[in-house]
mmCIF file of C-alpha atoms in Angstrom:
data_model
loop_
_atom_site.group_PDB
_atom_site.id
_atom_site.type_symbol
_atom_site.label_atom_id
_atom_site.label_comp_id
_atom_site.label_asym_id
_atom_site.label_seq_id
_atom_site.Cartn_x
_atom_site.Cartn_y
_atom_site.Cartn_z
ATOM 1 C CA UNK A 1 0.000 0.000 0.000
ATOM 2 C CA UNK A 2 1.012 3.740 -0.797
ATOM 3 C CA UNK A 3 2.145 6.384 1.366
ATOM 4 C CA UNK A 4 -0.349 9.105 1.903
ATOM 5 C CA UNK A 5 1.561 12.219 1.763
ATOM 6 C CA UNK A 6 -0.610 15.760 2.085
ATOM 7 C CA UNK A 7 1.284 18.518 1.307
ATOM 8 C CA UNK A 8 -0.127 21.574 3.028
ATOM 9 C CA UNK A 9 0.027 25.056 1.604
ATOM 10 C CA UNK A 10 -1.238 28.740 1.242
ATOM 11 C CA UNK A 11 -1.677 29.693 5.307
ATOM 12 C CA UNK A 12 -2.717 33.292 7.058
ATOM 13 C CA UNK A 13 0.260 34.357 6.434
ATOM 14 C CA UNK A 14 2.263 37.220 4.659
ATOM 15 C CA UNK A 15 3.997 34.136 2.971
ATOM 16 C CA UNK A 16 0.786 32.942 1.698
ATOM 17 C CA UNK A 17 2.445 33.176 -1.480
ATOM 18 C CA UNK A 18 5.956 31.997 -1.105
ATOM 19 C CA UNK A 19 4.554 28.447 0.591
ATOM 20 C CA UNK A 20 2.019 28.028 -2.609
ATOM 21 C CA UNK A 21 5.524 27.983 -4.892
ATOM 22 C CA UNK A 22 6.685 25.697 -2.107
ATOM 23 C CA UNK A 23 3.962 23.543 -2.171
ATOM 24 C CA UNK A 24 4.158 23.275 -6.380
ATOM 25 C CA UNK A 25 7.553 22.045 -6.145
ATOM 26 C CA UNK A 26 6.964 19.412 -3.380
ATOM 27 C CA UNK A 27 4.074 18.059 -5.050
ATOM 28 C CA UNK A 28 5.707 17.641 -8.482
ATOM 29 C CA UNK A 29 8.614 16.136 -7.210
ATOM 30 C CA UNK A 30 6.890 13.235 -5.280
ATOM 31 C CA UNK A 31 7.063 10.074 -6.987
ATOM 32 C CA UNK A 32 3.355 9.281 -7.681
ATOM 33 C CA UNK A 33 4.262 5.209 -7.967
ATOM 34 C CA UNK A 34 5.365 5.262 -4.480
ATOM 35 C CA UNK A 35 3.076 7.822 -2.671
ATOM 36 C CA UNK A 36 -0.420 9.001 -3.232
ATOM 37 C CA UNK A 37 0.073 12.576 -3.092
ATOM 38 C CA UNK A 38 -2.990 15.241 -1.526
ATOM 39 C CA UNK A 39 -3.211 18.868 -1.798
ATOM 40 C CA UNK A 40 -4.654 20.639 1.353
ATOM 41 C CA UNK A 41 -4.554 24.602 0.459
ATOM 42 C CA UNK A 42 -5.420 26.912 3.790
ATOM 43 C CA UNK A 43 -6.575 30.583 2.622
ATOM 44 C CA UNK A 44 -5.657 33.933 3.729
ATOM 45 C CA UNK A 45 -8.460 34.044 5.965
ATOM 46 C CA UNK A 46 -7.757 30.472 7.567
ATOM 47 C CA UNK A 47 -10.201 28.408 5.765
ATOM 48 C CA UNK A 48 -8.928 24.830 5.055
ATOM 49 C CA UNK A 49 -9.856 22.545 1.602
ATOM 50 C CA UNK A 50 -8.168 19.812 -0.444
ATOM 51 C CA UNK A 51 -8.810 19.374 -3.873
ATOM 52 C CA UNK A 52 -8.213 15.547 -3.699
ATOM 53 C CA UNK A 53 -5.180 13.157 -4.843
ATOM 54 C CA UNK A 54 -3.177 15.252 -7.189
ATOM 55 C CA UNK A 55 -1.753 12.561 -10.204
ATOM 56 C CA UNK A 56 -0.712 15.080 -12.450
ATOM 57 C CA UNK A 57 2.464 17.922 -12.583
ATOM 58 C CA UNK A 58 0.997 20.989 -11.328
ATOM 59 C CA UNK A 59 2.308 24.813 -13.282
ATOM 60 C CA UNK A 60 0.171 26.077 -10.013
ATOM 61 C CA UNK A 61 -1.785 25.536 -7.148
ATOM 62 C CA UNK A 62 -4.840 27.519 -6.799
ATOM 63 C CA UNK A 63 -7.312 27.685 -3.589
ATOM 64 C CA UNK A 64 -10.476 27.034 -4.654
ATOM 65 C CA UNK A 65 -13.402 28.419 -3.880
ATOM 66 C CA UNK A 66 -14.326 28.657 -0.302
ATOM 67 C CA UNK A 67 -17.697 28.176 1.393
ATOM 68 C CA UNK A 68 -18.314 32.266 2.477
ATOM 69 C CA UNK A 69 -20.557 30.518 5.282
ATOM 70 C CA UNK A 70 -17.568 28.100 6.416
ATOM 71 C CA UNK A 71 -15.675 29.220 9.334
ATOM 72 C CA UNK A 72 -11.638 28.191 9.867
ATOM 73 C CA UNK A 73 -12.756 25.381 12.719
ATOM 74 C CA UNK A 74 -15.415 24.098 10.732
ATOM 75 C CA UNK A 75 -13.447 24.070 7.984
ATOM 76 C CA UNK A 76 -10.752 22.671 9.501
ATOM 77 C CA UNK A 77 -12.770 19.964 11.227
ATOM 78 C CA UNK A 78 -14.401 18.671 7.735
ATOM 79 C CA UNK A 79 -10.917 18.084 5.788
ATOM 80 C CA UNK A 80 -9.074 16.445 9.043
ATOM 81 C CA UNK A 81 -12.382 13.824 8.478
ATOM 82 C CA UNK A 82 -12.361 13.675 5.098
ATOM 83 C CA UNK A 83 -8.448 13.321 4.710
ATOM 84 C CA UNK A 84 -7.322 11.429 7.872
ATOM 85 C CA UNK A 85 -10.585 9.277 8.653
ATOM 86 C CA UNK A 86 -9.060 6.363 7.346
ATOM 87 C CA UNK A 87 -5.845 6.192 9.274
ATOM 88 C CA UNK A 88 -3.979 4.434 6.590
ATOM 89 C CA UNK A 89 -0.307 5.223 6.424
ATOM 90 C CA UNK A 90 0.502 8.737 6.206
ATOM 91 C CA UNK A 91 2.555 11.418 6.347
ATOM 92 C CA UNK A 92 2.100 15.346 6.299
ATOM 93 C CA UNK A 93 4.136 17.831 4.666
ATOM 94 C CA UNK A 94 3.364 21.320 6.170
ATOM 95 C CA UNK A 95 4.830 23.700 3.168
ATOM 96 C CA UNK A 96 3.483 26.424 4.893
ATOM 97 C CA UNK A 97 6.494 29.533 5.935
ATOM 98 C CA UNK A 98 5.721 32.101 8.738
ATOM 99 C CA UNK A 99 2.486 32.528 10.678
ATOM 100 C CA UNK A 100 0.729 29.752 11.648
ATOM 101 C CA UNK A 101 2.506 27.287 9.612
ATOM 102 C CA UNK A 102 6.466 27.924 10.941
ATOM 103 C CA UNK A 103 5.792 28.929 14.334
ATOM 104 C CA UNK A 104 4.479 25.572 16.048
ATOM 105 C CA UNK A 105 0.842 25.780 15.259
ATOM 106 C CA UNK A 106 0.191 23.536 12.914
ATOM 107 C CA UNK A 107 2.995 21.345 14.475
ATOM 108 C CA UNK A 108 0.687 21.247 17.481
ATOM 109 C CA UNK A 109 -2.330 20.401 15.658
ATOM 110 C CA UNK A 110 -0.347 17.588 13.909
ATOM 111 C CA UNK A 111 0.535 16.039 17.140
ATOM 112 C CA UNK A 112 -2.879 16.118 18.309
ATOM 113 C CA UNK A 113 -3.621 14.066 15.446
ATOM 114 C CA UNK A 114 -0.612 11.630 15.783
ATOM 115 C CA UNK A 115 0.533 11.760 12.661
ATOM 116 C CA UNK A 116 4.189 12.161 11.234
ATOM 117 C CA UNK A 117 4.624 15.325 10.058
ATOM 118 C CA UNK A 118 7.928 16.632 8.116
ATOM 119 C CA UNK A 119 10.258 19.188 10.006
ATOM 120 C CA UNK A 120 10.658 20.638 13.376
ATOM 121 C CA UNK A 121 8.496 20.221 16.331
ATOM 122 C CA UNK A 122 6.317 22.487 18.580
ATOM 123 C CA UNK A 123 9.236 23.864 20.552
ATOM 124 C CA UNK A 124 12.174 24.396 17.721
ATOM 125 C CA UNK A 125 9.121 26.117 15.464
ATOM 126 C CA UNK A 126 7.953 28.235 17.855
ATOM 127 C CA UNK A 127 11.815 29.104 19.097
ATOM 128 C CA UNK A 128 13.040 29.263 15.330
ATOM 129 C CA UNK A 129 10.549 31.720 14.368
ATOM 130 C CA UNK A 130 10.891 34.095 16.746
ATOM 131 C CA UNK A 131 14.151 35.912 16.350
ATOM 132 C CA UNK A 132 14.555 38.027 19.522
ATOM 133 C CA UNK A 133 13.847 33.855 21.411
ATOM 134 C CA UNK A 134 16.576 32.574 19.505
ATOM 135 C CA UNK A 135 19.029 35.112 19.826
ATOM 136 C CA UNK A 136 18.738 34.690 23.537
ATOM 137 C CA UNK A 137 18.980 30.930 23.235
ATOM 138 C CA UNK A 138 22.320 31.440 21.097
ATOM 139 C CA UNK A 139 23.828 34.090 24.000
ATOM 140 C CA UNK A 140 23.336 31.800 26.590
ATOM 141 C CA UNK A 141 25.503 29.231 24.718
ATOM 142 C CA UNK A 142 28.037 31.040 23.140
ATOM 143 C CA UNK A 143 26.864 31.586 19.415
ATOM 144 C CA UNK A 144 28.906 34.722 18.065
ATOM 145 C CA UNK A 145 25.666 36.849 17.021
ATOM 146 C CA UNK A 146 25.781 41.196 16.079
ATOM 147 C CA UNK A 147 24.526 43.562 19.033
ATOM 148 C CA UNK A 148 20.545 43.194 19.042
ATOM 149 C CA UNK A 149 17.915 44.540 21.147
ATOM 150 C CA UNK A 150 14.419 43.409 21.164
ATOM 151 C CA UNK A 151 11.113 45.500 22.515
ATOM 152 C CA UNK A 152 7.020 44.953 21.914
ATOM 153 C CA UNK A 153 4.433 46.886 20.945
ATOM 154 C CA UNK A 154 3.712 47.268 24.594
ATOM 155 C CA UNK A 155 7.176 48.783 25.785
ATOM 156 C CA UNK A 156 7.273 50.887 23.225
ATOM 157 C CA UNK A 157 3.650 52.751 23.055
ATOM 158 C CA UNK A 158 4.768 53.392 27.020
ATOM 159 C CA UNK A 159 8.084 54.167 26.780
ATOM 160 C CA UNK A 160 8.857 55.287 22.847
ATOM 161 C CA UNK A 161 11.957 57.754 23.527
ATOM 162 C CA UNK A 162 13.196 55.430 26.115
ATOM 163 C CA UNK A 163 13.271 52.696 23.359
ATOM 164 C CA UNK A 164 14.719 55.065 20.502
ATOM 165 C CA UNK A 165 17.554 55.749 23.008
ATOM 166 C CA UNK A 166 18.185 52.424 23.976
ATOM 167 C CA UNK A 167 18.555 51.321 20.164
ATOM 168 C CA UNK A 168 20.461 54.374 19.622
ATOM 169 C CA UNK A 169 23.061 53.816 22.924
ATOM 170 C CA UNK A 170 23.476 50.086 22.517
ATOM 171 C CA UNK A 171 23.019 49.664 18.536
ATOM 172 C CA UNK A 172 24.058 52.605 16.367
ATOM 173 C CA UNK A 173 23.110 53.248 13.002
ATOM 174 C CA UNK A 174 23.225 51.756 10.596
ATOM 175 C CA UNK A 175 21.208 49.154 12.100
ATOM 176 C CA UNK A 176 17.895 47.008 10.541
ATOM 177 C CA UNK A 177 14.660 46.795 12.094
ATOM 178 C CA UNK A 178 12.674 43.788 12.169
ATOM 179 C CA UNK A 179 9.389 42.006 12.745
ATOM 180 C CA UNK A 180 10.411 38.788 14.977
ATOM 181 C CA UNK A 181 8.110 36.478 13.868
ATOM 182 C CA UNK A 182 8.261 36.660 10.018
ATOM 183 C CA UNK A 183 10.647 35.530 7.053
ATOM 184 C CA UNK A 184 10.918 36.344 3.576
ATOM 185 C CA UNK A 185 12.476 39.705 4.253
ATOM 186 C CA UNK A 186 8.816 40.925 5.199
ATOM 187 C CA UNK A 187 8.639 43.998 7.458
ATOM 188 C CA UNK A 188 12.852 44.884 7.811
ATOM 189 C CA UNK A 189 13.973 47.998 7.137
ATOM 190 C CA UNK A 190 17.726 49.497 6.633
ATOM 191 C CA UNK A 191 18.104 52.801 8.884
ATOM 192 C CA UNK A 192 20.613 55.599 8.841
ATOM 193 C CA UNK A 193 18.806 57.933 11.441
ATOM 194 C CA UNK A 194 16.324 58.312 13.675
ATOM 195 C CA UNK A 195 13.684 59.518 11.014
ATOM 196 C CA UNK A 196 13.993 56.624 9.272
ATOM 197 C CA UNK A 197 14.127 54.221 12.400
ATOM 198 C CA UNK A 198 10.809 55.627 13.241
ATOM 199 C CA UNK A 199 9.186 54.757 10.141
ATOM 200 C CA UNK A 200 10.603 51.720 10.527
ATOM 201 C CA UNK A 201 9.368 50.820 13.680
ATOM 202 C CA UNK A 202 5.771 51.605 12.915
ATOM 203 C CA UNK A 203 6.050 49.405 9.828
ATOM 204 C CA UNK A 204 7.612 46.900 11.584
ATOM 205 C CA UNK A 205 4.771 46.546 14.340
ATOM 206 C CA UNK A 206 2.157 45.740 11.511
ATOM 207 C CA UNK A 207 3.287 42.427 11.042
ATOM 208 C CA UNK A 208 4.104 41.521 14.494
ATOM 209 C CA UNK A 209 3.606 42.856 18.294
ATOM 210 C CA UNK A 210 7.647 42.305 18.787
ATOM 211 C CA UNK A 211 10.581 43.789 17.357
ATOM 212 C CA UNK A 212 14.609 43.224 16.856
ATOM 213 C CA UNK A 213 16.617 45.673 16.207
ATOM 214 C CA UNK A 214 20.017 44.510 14.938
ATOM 215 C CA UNK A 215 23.646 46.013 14.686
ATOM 216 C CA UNK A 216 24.631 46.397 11.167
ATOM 217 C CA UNK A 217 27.206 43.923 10.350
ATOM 218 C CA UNK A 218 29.447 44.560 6.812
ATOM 219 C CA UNK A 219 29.688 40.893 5.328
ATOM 220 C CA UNK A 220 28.772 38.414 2.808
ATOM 221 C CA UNK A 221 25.519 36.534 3.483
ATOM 222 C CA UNK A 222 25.757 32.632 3.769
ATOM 223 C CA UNK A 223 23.851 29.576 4.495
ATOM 224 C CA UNK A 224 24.048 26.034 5.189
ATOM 225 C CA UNK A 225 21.345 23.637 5.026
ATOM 226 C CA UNK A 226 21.123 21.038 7.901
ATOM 227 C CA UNK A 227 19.327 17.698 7.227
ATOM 228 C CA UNK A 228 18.415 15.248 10.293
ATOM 229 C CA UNK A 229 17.150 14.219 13.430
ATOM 230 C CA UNK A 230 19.511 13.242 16.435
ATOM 231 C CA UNK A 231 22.303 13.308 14.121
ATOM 232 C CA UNK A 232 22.440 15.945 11.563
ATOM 233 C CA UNK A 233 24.416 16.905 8.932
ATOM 234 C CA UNK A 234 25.624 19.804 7.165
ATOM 235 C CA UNK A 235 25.550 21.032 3.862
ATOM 236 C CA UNK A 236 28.634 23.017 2.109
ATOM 237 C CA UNK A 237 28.538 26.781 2.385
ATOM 238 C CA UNK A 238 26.606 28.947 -0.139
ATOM 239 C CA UNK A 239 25.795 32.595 -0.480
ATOM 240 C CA UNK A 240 24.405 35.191 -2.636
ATOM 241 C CA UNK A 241 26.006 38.062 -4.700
ATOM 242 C CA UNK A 242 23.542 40.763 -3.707
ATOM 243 C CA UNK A 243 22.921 43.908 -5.486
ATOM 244 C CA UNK A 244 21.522 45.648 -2.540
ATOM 245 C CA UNK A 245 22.118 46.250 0.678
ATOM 246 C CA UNK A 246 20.180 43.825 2.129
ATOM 247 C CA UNK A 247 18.071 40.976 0.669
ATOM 248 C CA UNK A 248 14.369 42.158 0.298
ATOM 249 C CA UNK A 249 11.325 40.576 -0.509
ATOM 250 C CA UNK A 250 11.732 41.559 -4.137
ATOM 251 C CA UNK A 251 15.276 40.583 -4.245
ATOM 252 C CA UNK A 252 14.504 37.090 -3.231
ATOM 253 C CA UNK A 253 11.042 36.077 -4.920
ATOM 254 C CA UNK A 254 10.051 38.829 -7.883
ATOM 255 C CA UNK A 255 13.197 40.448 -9.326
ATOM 256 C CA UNK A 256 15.180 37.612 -9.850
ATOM 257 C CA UNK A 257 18.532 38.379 -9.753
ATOM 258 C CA UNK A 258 20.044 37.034 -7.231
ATOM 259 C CA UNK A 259 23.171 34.842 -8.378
ATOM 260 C CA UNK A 260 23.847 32.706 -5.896
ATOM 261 C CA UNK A 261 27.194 30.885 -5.429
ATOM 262 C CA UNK A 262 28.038 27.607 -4.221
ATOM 263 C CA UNK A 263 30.048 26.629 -2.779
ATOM 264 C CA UNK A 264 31.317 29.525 -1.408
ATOM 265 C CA UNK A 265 34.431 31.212 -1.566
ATOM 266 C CA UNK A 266 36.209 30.557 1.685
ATOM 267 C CA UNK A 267 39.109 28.936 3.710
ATOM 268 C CA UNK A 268 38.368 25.173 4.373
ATOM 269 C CA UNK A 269 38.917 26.109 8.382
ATOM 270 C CA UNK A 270 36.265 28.562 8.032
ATOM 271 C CA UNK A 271 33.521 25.975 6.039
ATOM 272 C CA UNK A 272 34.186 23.645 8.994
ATOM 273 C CA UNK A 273 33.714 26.218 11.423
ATOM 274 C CA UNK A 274 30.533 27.361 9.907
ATOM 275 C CA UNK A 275 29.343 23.998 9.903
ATOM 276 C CA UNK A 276 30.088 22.701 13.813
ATOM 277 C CA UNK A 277 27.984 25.889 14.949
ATOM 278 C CA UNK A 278 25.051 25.395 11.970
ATOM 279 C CA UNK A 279 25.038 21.623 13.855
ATOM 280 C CA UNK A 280 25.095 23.524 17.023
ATOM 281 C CA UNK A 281 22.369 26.077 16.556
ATOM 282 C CA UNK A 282 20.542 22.790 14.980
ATOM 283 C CA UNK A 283 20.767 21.092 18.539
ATOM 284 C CA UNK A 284 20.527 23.503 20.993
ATOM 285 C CA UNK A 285 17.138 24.542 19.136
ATOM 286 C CA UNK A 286 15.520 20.958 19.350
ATOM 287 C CA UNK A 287 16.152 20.605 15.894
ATOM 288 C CA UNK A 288 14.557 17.868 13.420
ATOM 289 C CA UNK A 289 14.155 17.149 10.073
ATOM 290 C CA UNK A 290 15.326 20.421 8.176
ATOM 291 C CA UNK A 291 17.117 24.034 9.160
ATOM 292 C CA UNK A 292 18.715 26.680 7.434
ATOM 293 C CA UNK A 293 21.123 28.906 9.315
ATOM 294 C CA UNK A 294 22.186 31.943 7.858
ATOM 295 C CA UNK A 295 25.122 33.814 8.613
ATOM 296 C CA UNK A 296 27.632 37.074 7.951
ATOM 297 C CA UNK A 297 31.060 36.292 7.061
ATOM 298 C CA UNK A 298 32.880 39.871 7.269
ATOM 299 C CA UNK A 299 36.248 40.549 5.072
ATOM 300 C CA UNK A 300 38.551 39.372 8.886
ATOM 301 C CA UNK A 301 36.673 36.053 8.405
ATOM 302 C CA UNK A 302 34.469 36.391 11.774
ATOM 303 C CA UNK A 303 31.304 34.609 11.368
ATOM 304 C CA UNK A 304 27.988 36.156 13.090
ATOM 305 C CA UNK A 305 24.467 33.782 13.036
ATOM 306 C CA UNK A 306 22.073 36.149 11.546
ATOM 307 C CA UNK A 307 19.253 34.151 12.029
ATOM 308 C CA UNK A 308 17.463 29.942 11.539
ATOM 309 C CA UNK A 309 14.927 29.225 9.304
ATOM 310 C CA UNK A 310 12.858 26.101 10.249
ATOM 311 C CA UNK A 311 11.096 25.367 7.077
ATOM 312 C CA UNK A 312 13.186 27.347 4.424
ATOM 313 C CA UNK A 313 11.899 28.401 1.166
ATOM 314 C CA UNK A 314 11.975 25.124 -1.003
ATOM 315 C CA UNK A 315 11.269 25.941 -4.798
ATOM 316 C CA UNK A 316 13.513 24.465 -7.693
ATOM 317 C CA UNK A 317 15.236 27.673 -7.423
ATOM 318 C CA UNK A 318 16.070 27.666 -3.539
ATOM 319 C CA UNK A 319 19.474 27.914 -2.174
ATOM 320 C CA UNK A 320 18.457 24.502 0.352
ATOM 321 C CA UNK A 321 18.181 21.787 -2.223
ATOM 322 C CA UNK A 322 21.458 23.672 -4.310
ATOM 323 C CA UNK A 323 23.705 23.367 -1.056
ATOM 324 C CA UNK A 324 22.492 19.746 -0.612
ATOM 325 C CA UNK A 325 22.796 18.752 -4.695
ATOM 326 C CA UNK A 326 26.284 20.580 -4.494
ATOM 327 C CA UNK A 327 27.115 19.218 -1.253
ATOM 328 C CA UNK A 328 26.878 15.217 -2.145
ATOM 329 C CA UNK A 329 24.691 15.132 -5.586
ATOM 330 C CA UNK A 330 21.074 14.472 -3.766
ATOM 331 C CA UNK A 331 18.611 15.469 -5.864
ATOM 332 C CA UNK A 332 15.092 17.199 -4.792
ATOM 333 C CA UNK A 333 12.863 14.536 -5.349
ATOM 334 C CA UNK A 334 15.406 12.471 -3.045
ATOM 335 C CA UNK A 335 15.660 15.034 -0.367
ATOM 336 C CA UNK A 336 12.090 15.316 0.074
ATOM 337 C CA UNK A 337 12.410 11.267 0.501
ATOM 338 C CA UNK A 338 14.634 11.632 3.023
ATOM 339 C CA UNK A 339 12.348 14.304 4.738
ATOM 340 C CA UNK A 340 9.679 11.993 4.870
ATOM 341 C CA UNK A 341 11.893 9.053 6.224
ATOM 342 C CA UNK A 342 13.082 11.430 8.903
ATOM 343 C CA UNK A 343 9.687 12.089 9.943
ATOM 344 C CA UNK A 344 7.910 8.674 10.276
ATOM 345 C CA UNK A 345 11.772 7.997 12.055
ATOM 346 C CA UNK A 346 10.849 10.332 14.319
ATOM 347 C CA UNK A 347 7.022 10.055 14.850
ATOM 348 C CA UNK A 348 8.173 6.068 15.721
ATOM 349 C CA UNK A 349 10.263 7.553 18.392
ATOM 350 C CA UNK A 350 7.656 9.646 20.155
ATOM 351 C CA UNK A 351 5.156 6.536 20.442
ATOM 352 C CA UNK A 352 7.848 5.201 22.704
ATOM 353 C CA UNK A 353 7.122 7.833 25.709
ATOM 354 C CA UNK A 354 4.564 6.473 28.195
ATOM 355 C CA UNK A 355 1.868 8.460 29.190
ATOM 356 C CA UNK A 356 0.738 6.465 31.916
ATOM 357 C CA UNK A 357 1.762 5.554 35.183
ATOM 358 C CA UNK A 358 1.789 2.264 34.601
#
């Protein structure tokens, strides 16, 4: 019997359209002999739908049309019966990125349901996405990171000039502003003065209630991909030539022109030490499955974590499956394979805890 494998996309999230690309490449890549593959698309507003067993290559994935009258639980509730009533073999593939898909919601919902699902857990989700979380994490354990400060909406409604002069004392400018709990380059803004810092704050707080405010580092962006569960392994080094200052949304997903470079240009020593603290931000996060960890390389060769990604873009295009293809040869199709392995490896784990006294 074939593995069910539902690959969920779309999501209330600012990414809503990144995971959708995602979500395309996933399902096309899954060999339809050996799994029966389902598409489960979750709109902007939170209602959930599948469209059935996709047998075909998808150019796109398109939502549907939703029931007006349908709310998001009811919704919910009728595809979890229609799609997981049987209990057959399964396995979900959440290609959903930021809000509500990459922060350990759905991962909770998914372990309600006992059913393997592909990447990190509850805790390493909810951890990965939140930047200002996982910078403290990283202090407490010695990961070199740039000078940060975090605040919320709260602290700074009460205390605005006291925050200004905090980032302004402790930070500097240049320094970038960012939402905590998003990706894609959504919400971050570049900022040379105070005028601009204020802009950027109020910009910043309508995507998310927190806020990071980093120490501009001058240094080539780079990534490795980590694959694995209790024992993971790294990728080579890649990075991007950029033609701005800083990665935007446009630079990444509409303008195209981002020439990325892999492996990257650097001493051996340096690969290997970008690699023991990509395994080490990997751990000390919970880690399973998948993680990208992006760094700054400056021209001295010091190496700064900018930031994790839990579930990374992943697109035919995406710097993850190039690090791993230029790293040992894997192909897509085969690292989504090995995702899927990983998870039922570790959902077989989990139904070892006892959870009862005896």
């Amino acid at each position: 019997m074939k593995t069910q494998v539902y690959v969920l996309y779309g999501g209330k999230s600012v990414e809503h359209e990144i995971s959708k690309r995602t979500a395309v490449a996933i399902i096309n890549a899954l060999d339809k002999e050996k799994y029966d593959v389902y598409s489960i698309y979750i709109s902007s507003e939170g209602i959930w739908g599948t469209t059935g067993m996709v047998k075909e290559e998808l150019k796109e994935l398109q939502e549907g049309k939703s029931d007006s009258a349908m709310t998001p639980t009811l919704s919910l509730a009728k595809v979890l019966q229609e799609c997981f009533s049987q209990r057959e073999e399964c396995v979900v593939i959440p290609a959903l990125h930021g809000t509500h898909g990459e922060d350990g919601t759905i991962q909770g919902l998914l372990e309600l349901m006992d059913v393997p699902y592909v990447g990190n857990g509850i805790l390493s989700s909810a951890i990965g996405i939140d930047k200002a979380m996982t910078k403290e994490i990283f202090s407490k354990v010695g990961i070199p990171q740039a000078e940060y400060v975090f605040f919320t909406l709260h602290e700074w409604q009460r205390h605005t000039n006291r925050v200004y002069d905090q980032i302004e004392r402790k930070i500097g400018y240049p320094c970038f502003v960012k939402p905590a709990k998003l990706g894609s380059s959504v919400g971050i803004h570049r900022c040379q003065n105070q005028d601009e810092l204020k802009e950027a704050v109020k910009d910043s707080f309508t995507f998310d209630q927190k806020i990071v405010v980093d120490k501009e580092v001058i240094g080539r962006e780079m990534q490795i991909a980590v694959i694995g569960n209790e024992d993971p392994k790294c990728s080579v080094a890649g990075e991007y030539i950029l033609e701005k200052s800083f990665m935007d949304y446009n630079a990444k997903y509409v303008d195209g022109k981002l020439i990325p470079i892999i492996p990257a240009n650097i001493p051996d020593s340096l690969h290997q030490k970008m690699q023991e603290i990509s395994q080490q931000a990997f751990q000390v996060l919970n880690g399973s499955g998948l993680m990208r960890v992006d760094f700054f390389v400056t021209e001295e060769n010091e190496l700064y974590v900018n930031e994790v990604n839990t579930f990374p873009g992943f697109t035919g295009h995406s710097m993850f499956p190039a690090l791993w293809e230029a790293t040992n040869g894997i192909t897509y199709s085969e690292i989504i394979e090995k995702f899927i392995d990983l998870a039922i490896e570790r959902h077989q784990n989990s139904r070892q805890i006892q959870y009862t006294r005896g």
